[in-house]
Short mmCIF file of C-alpha atoms in Angstrom, two decimals:
data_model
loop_
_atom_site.label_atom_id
_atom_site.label_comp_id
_atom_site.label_asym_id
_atom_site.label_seq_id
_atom_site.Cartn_x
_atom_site.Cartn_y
_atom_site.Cartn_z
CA UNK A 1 0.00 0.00 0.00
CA UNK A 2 1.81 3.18 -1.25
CA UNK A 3 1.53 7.09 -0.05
CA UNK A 4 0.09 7.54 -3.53
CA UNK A 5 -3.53 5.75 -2.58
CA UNK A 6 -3.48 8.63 0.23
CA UNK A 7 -6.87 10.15 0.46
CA UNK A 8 -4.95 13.74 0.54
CA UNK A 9 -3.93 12.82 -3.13
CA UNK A 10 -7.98 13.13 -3.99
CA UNK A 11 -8.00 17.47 -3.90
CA UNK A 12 -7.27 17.90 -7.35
CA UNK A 13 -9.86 15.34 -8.48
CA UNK A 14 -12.24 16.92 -5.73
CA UNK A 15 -11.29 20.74 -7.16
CA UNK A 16 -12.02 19.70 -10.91
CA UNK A 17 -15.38 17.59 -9.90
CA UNK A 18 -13.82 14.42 -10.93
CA UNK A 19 -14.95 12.79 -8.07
CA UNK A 20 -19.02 10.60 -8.15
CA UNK A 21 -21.46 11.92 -5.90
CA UNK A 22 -20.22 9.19 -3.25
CA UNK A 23 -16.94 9.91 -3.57
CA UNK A 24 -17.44 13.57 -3.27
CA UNK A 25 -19.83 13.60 -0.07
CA UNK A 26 -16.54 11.34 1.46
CA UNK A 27 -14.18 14.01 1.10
CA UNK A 28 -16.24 17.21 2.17
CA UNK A 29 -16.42 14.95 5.14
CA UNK A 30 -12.53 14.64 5.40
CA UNK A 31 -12.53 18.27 4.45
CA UNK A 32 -14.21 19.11 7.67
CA UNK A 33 -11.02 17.43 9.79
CA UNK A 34 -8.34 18.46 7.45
CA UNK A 35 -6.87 22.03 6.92
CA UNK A 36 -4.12 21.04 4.60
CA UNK A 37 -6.30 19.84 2.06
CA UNK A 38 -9.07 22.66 2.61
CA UNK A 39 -6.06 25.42 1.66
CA UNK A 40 -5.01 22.85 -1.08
CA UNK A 41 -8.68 22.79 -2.55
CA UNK A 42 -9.26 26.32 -2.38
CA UNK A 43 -5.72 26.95 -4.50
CA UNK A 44 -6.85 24.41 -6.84
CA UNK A 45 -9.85 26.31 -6.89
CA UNK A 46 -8.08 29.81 -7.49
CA UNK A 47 -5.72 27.78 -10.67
CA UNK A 48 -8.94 26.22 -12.37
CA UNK A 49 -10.77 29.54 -11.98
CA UNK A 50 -7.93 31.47 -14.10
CA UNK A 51 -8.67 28.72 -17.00
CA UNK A 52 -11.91 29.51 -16.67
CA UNK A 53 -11.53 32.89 -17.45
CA UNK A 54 -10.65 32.55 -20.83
CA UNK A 55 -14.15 30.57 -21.88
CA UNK A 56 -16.45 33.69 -21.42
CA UNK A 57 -18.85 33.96 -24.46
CA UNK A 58 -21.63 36.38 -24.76
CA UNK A 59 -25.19 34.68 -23.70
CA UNK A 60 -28.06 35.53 -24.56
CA UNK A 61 -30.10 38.76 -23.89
CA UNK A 62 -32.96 37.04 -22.63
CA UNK A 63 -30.79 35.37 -19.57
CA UNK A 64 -29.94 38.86 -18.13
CA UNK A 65 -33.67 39.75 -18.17
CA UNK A 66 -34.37 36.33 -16.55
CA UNK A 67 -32.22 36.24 -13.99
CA UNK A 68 -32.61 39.77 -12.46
CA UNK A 69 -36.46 38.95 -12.79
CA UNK A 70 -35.83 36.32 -9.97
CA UNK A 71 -33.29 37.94 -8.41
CA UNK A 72 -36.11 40.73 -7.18
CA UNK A 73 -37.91 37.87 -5.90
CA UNK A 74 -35.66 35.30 -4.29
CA UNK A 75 -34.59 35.52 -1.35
CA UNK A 76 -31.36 35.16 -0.04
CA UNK A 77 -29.72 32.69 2.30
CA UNK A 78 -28.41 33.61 5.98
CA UNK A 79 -24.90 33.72 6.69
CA UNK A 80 -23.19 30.94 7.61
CA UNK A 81 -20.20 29.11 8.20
CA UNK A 82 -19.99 26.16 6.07
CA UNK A 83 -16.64 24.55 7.18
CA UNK A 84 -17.54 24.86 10.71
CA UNK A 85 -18.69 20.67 11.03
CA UNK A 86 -21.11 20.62 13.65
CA UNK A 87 -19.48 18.04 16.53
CA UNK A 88 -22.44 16.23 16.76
CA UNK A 89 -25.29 14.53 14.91
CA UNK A 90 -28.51 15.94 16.35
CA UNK A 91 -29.19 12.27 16.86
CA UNK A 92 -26.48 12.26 19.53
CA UNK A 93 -28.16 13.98 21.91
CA UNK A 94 -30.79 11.36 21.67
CA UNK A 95 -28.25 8.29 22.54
CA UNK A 96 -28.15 6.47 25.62
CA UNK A 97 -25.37 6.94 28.03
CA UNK A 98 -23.79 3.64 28.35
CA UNK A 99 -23.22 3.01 24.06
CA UNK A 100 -19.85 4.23 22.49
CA UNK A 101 -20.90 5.71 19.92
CA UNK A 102 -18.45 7.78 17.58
CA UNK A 103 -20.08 10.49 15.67
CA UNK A 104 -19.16 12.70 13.01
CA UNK A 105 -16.27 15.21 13.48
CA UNK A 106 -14.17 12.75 15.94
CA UNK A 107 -14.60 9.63 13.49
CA UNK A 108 -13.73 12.27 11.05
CA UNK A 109 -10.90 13.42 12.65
CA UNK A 110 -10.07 9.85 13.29
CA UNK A 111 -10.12 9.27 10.10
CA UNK A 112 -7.92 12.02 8.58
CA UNK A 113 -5.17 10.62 11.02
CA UNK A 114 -5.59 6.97 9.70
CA UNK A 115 -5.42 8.21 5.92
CA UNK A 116 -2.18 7.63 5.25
CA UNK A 117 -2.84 3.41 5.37
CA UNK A 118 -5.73 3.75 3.14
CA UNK A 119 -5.82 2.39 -0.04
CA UNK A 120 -7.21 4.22 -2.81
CA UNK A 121 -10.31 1.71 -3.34
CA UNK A 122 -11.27 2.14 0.11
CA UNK A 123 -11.86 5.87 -0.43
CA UNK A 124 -13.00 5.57 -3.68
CA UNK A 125 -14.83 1.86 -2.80
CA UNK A 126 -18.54 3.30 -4.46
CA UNK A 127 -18.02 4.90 -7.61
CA UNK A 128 -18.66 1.47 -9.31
CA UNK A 129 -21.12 0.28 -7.36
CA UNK A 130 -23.78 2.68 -8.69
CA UNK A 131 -26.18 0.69 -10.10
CA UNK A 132 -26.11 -1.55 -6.97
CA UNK A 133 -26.35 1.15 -4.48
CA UNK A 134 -29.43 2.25 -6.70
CA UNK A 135 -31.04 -1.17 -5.54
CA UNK A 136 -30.16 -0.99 -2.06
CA UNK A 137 -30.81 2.63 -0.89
CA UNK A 138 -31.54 5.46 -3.45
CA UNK A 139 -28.34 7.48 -3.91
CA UNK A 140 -29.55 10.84 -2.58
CA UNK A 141 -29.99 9.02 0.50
CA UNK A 142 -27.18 7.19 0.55
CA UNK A 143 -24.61 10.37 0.17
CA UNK A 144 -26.92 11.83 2.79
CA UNK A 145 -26.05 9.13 5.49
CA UNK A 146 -22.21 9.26 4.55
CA UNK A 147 -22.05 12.72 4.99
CA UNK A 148 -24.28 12.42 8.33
CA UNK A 149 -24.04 9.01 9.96
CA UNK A 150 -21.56 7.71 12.20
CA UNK A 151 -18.64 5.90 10.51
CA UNK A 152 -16.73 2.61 11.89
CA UNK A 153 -14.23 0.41 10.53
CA UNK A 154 -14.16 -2.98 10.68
CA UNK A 155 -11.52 -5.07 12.18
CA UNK A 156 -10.53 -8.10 11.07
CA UNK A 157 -8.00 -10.42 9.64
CA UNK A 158 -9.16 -11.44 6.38
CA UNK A 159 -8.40 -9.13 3.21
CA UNK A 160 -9.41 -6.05 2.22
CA UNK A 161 -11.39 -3.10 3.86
CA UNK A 162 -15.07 -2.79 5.80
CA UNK A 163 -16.39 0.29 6.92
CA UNK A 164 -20.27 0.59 8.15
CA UNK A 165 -21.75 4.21 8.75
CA UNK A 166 -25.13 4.08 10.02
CA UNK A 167 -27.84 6.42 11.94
CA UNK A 168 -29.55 5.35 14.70
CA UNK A 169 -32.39 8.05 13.86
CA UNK A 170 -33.30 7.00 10.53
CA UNK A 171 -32.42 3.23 11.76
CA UNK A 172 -30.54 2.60 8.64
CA UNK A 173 -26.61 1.67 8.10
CA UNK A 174 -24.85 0.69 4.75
CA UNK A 175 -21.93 -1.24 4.93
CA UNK A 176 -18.52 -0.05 2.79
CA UNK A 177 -16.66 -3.00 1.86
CA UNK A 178 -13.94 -2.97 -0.76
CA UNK A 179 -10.61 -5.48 -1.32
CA UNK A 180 -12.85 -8.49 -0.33
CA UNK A 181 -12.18 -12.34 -1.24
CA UNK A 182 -14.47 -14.05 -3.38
CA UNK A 183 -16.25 -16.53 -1.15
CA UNK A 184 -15.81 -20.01 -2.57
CA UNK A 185 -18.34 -21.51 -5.12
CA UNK A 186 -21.77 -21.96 -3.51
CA UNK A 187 -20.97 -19.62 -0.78
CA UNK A 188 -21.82 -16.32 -0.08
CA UNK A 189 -21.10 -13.18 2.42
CA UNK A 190 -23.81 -12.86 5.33
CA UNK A 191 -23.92 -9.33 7.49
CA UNK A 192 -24.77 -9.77 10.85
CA UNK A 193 -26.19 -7.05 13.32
CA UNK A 194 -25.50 -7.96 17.03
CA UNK A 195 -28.29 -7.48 19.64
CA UNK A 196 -28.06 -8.40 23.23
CA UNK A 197 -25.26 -10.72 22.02
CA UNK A 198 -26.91 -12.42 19.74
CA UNK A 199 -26.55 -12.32 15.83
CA UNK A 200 -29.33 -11.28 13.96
CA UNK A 201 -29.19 -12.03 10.09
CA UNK A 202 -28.44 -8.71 8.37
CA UNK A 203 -28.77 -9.83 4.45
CA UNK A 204 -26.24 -11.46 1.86
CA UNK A 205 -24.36 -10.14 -0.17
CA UNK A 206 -21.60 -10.79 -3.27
CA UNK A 207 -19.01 -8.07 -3.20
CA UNK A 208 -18.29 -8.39 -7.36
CA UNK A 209 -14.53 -7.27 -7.82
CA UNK A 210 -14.50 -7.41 -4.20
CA UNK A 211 -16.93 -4.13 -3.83
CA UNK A 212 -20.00 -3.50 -1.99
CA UNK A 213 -22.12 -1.11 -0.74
CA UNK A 214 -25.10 -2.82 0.96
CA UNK A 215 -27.71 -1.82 3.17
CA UNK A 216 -28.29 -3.65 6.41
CA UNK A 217 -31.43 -5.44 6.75
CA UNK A 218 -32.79 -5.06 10.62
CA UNK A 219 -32.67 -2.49 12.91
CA UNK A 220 -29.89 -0.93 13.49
CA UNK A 221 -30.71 1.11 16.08
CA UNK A 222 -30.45 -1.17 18.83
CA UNK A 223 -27.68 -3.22 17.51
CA UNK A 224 -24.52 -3.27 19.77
CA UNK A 225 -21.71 -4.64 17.55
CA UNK A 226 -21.94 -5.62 13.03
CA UNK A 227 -20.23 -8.58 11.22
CA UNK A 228 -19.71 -10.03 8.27
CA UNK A 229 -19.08 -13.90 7.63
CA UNK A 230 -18.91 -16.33 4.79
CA UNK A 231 -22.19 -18.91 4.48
CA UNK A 232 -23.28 -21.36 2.63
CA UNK A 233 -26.04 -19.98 -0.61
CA UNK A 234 -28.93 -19.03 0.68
CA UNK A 235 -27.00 -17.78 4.46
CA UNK A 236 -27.80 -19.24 7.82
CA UNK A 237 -30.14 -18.62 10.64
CA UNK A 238 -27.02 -17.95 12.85
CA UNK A 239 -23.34 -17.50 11.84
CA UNK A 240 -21.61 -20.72 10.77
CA UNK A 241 -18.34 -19.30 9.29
CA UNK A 242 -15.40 -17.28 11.26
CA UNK A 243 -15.97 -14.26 11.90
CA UNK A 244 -14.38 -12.08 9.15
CA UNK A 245 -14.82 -8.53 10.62
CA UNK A 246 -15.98 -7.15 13.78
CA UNK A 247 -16.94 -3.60 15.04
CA UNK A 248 -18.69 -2.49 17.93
CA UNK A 249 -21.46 0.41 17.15
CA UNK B 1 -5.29 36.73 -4.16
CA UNK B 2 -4.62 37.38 -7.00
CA UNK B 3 -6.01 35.84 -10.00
CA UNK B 4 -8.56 36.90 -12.63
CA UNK B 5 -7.32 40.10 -13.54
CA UNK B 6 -9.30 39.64 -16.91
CA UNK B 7 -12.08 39.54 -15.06
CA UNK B 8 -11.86 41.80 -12.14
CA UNK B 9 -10.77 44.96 -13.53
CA UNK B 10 -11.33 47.94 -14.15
CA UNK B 11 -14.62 47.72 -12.76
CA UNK B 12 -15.30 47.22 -8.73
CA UNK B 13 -13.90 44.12 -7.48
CA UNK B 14 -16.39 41.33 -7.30
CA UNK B 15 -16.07 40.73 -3.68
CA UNK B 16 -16.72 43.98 -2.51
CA UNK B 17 -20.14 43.96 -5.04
CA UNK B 18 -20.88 40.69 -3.19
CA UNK B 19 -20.70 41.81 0.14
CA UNK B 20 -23.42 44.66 -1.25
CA UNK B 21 -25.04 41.96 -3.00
CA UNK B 22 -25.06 40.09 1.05
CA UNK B 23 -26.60 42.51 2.11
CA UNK B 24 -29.53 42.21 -0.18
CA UNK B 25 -28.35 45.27 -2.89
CA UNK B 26 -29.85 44.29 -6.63
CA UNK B 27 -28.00 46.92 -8.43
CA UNK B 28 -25.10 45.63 -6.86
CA UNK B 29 -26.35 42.28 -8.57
CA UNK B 30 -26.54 43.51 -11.61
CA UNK B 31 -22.68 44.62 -11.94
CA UNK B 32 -22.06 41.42 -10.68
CA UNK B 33 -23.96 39.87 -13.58
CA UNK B 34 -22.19 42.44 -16.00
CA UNK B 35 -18.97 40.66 -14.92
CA UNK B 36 -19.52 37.17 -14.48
CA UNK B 37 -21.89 36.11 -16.62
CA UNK B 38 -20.24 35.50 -19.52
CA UNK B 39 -17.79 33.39 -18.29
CA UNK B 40 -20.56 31.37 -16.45
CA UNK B 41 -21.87 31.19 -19.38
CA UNK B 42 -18.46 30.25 -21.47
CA UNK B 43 -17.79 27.35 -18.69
CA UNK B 44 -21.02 26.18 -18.66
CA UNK B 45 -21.50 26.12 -22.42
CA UNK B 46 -18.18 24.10 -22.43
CA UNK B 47 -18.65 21.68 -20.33
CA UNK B 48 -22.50 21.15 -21.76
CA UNK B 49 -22.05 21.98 -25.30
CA UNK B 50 -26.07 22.08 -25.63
CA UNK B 51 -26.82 25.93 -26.11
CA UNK B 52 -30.50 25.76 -24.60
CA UNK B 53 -29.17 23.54 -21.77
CA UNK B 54 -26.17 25.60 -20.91
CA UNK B 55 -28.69 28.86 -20.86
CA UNK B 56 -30.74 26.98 -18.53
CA UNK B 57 -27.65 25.92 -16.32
CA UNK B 58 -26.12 29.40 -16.17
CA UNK B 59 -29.63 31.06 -14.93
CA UNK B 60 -29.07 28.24 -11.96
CA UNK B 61 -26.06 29.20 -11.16
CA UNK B 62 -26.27 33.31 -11.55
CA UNK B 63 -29.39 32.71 -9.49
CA UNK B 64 -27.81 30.52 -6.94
CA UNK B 65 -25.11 33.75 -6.72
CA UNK B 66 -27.43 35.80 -5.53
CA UNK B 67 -28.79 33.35 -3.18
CA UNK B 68 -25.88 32.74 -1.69
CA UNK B 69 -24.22 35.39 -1.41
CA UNK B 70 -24.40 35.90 2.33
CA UNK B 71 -22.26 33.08 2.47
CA UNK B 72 -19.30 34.05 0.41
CA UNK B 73 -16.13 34.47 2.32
CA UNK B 74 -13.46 36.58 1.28
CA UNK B 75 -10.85 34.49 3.47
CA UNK B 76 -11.48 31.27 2.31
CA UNK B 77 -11.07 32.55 -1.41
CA UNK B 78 -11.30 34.59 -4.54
CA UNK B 79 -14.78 35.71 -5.73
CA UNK B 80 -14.24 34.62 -9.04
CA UNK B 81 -13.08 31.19 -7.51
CA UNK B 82 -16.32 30.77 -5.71
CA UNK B 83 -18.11 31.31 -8.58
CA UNK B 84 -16.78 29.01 -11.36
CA UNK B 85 -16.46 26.47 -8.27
CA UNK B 86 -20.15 26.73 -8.64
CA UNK B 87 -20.79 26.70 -11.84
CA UNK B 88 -18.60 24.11 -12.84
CA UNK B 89 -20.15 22.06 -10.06
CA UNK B 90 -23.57 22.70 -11.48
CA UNK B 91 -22.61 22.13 -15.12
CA UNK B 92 -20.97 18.66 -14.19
CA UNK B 93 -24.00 17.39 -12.11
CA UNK B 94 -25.96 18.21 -15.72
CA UNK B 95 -23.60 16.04 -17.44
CA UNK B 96 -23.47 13.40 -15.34
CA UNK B 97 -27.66 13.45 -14.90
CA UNK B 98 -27.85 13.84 -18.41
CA UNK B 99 -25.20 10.73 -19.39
CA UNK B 100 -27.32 8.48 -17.23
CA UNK B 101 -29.58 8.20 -20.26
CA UNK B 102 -26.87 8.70 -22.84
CA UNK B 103 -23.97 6.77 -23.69
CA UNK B 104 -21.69 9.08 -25.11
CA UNK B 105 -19.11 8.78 -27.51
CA UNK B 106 -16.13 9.29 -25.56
CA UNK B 107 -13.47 8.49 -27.88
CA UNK B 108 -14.42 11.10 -30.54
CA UNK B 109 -14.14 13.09 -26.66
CA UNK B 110 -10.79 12.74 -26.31
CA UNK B 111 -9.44 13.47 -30.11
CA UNK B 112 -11.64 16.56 -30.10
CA UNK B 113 -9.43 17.12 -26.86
CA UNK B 114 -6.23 18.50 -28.30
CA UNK B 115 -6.69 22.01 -28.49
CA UNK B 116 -9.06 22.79 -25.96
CA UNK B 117 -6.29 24.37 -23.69
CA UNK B 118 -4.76 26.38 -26.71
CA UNK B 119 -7.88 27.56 -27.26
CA UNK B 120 -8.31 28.86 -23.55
CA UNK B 121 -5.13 30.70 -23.89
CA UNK B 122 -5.73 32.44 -27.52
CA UNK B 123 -9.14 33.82 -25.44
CA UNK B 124 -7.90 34.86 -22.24
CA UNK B 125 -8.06 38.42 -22.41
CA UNK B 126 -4.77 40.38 -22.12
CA UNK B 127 -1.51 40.00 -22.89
CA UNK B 128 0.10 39.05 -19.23
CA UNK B 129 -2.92 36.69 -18.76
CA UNK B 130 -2.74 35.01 -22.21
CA UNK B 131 0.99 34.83 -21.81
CA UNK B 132 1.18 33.47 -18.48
CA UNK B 133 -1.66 30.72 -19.35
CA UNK B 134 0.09 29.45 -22.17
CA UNK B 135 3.32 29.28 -20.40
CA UNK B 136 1.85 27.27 -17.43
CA UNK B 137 -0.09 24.79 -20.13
CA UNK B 138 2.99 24.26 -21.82
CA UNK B 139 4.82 23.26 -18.63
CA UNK B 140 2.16 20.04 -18.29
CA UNK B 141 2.93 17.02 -19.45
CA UNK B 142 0.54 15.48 -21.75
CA UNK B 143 -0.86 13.04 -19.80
CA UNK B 144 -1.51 15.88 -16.63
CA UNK B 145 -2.87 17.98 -19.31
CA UNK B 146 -5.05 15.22 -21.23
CA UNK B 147 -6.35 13.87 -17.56
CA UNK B 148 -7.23 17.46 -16.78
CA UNK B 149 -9.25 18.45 -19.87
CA UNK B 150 -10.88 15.13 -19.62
CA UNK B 151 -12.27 16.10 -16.26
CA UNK B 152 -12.59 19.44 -16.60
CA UNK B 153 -14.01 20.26 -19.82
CA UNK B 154 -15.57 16.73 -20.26
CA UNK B 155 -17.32 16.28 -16.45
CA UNK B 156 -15.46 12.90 -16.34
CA UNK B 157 -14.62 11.47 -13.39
CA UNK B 158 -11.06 10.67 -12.70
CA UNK B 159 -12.33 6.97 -12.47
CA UNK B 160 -13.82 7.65 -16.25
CA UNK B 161 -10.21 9.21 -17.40
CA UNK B 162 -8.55 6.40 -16.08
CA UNK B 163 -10.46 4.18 -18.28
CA UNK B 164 -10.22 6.32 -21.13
CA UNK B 165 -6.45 7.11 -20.93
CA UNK B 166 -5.80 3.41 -20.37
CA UNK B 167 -3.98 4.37 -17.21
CA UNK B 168 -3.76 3.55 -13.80
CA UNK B 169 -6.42 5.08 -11.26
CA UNK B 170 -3.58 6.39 -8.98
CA UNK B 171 -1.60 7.85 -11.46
CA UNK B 172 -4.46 9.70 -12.94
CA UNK B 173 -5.65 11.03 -9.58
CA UNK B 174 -1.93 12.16 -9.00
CA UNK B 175 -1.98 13.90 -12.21
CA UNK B 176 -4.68 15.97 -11.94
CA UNK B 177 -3.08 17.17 -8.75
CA UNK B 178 -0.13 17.51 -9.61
CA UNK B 179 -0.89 19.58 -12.46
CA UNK B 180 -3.04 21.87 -10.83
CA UNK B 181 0.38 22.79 -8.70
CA UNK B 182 2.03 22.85 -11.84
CA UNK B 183 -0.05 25.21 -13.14
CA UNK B 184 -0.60 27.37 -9.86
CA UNK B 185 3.54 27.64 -9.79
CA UNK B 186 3.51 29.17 -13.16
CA UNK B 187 0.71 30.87 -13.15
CA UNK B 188 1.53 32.31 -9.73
CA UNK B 189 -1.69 32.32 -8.87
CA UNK B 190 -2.24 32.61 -5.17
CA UNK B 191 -4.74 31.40 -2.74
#
C-alpha cells in the first residue's frame, strides 16, 4: 500500500469535480477534519478559476432579463459558516449513556489521522457500485447518510477493507466493503447485526470485484456490535463461518 | 489573491459587489452579472455543449449567486473562484444526470481534446494573462494535461479518465493534482 492511494492525493480530483457523488460527499467529510487539504482545494480552486476565465462567451439577452427577474424575488440565504462541522449529529443527543458511539467530526478526525494506510479503493470503494447502491438505498440518500451518519471500521483479519456508517435516527446503516475475497463456489457473504449478544441475520451479499455497498437489513438502532461472515447460498439462521470482521457500534 | 485580472478589472472588485449583493443590494447584482456572466456562461457552455441547456444551467447558477451570497467568504477565497467552483459544479452534475440516459461517444471526446487548452489561452483576455496561461499549459505534461481536460471540460470522473487514458487510477488522480500545482507555480496564482 503506497503514499500515492493517500486520500490527501484526492483534492485535485475533488477541485475539478472528478470525483461521483459518493466519492465527493466522502471528502467534504474529510474536508471538515483536514486544513491542509481545505487550503489545497481552495488553490486548486483559485488555478482552475484562471482557466476559466478565458471561456467567457456572450449569452443571450434574454438570460440577463431572466435572472434579475428572480433575483427581485428570491430571497437570499443567511450567513453561515460552512466549514464549521457541527461536533455532533442531532441524533447524539438522543443516545443512551452507556453506548460508544463515535459520531461525526471525531470519526472524522479519526479518520484524517488513519489516511495515510488507506488504499485508494477504500476511499474511492462506491463509484462502481452505482447501479447496486441504486437497488439498495436510493443514492440521494445514501450520500446523505455518509455525509451524516456515524462511521466505523471494521476489524478483522481477512483481506481487504469494511467500513459501516449508520444512523440510529433513521435506523438505517450501509456497509462499505472494498478489497474483499471471493467466497468459494456456492458460498456467499452474510452481514450480521449484534443485539443483546446475539446475531441477527443482516442480508447477503456478493461483493463483485471485491466491492459493496449494501444496506443492512434489521434495525440498526439497537444493535450493539456488526459482522460479516462467509455462508453457505442461501446464508444461515445464525453464523456458521469465522468471523471475518468485527466492530462495535 | 490574486487571480482573474481579466475579469476583475477595471470595474469594482467582485467581492466587494458581493458583500453589497449580502446585504440584499440588486443593483449591486446587476454589476455582478455584468462581470460574471459571460464566463458562467463560457464554462457552462463548455462543459454542456447544448446551447438551450447551458442557458438553462447558467440562470441556476447566476441565481444561486445571488442566493448565496451571504455566504461568500473573502478568506477562504477569490470571488471569481467561488463562482466558477459553482458553476462548474452545477454544469458537471448536468452532465453526469444527463449521461445516465446517454452513452456518449467518448473516444471522438478525447481526439476533439487537443486544443481545448490552446484555445483557452488564444481567449484569455490580455496580454500578461494570455501569456502566463500558455506558459503554465505548456509546462504540463501530456498526460496531466489530457487527464485534466478530460475532467474538466468533459465532467469525467477521474475513475472515467482512467479508463479512457488506459492508465492507472492512482496515477491519474496524482496527475490531476499535480498539475493543478504545476499550473498554480507558473501561473503564480495565489490562494
Amino acid at each position: 500500500m503506497s503514499r500515492d492511494d493517500d486520500i490527501h492525493l484526492l483534492t485535485g480530483a475533488y477541485a475539478l469535480d472528478a470525483l461521483s457523488d459518493d466519492e465527493r460527499a466522502f471528502f467534504d467529510r474529510h474536508l471538515e477534519t483536514c486544513e491542509v487539504c481545505r487550503h489545497e482545494v481552495a488553490a486548486h480552486a483559485e488555478t482552475i478559476a484562471a482557466l476559466g476565465a478565458g471561456l467567457a462567451e456572450e449569452p443571450p439577452a434574454s438570460l440577463r432579463t431572466s435572472v434579475l427577474d428572480q433575483v427581485a424575488s428570491t430571497p437570499q440565504v443567511a450567513t453561515s459558516t460552512p466549514h464549521a462541522a457541527p461536533m455532533e449529529s442531532p441524533t447524539a443527543q438522543q443516545r443512551t449513556g452507556g453506548a460508544r458511539r463515535r459520531w461525526l467530526a471525531p470519526v472524522a478526525a479519526a479518520l484524517a489521522i488513519v489516511a495515510v494506510g488507506l488504499t485508494a479503493s477504500t476511499v474511492v470503494l462506491w463509484q462502481e457500485n452505482a447501479e447496486l447502491a441504486e437497488t439498495t438505498v436510493a443514492q440521494a440518500e445514501l450520500n446523505d447518510l455518509l455525509r451524516t451518519g456515524a462511521l466505523v471500521e471494521l476489524e478483522g483479519e481477512a483481506e481487504g477493507t469494511a467500513r459501516f456508517v449508520w444512523d440510529d435516527g433513521r435506523d438505517e446503516g450501509v456497509l462499505l466493503a472494498d478489497g474483499l475475497e471471493p467466497p468459494a463456489e456456492g458460498m456467499t457473504y452474510q452481514l450480521w447485526l449484534i443485539r443483546d449478544d446475539e446475531p441477527y441475520p443482516a442480508g447477503l451479499f456478493d461483493a463483485p470485484g471485491g466491492q459493496v455497498t449494501f444496506t443492512a437489513d434489521g434495525a440498526v438502532r439497537d444493535a450493539e456490535a456488526v459482522a460479516i461472515t462467509i455462508e453457505p447460498d442461501g446464508g444461515s439462521p445464525a453464523p456458521t463461518g469465522d468471523i471475518l470482521y468485527l466492530a462495535e457500534l | 489573491m490574486g487571480s482573474l485580472r481579466a475579469v476583475e478589472s477595471p470595474d469594482p472588485p467582485l467581492s466587494a459587489l458581493l458583500e453589497r449583493v449580502a446585504a440584499g443590494d440588486q443593483t449591486a447584482y446587476a454589476e455582478v452579472y455584468n462581470q460574471v456572466a459571460g464566463t458562467v456562461f463560457g464554462l457552462v457552455k463548455r462543459v454542456l455543449r447544448d446551447p438551450s441547456q447551458s442557458e438553462e444551467v447558467a440562470q441556476e447558477v447566476l441565481l444561486e449567486i445571488w442566493r448565496t451570497a451571504p455566504r461568500f467568504d473573502a478568506d477562504r477565497g477569490s470571488a471569481s473562484a467561488w463562482i466558477m467552483t459553482m458553476a462548474h459544479r452545477r454544469a458537471v452534475d448536468r452532465v453526469r444526470s444527463e449521461q445516465a440516459s446517454r452513452d456518449r461517444d467518448n473516444k471522438v471526446g478525447v481526439r476533439d481534446l487537443s486544443r481545448d487548452f490552446d484555445s483557452v489561452a488564444e481567449q484569455v483576455e490580455g496580454h500578461l494573462e494570455r501569456d502566463q496561461v500558455r506558459e503554465a499549459l505548456g509546462a504540463l505534461t501530456p498526460l496531466q494535461r489530457q487527464a485534466m481536460e478530460l475532467a474538466y471540460y468533459e465532467g469525467h470522473t477521474y475513475r472515467e479518465v482512467a479508463q479512457l487514458l488506459d492508465t492507472p487510477l492512482g496515477t491519474v488522480k496524482t496527475r490531476l493534482r499535480d498539475g493543478l500545482i504545476r499550473l498554480r507555480e507558473r501561473m503564480e496564482v495565489t490562494s
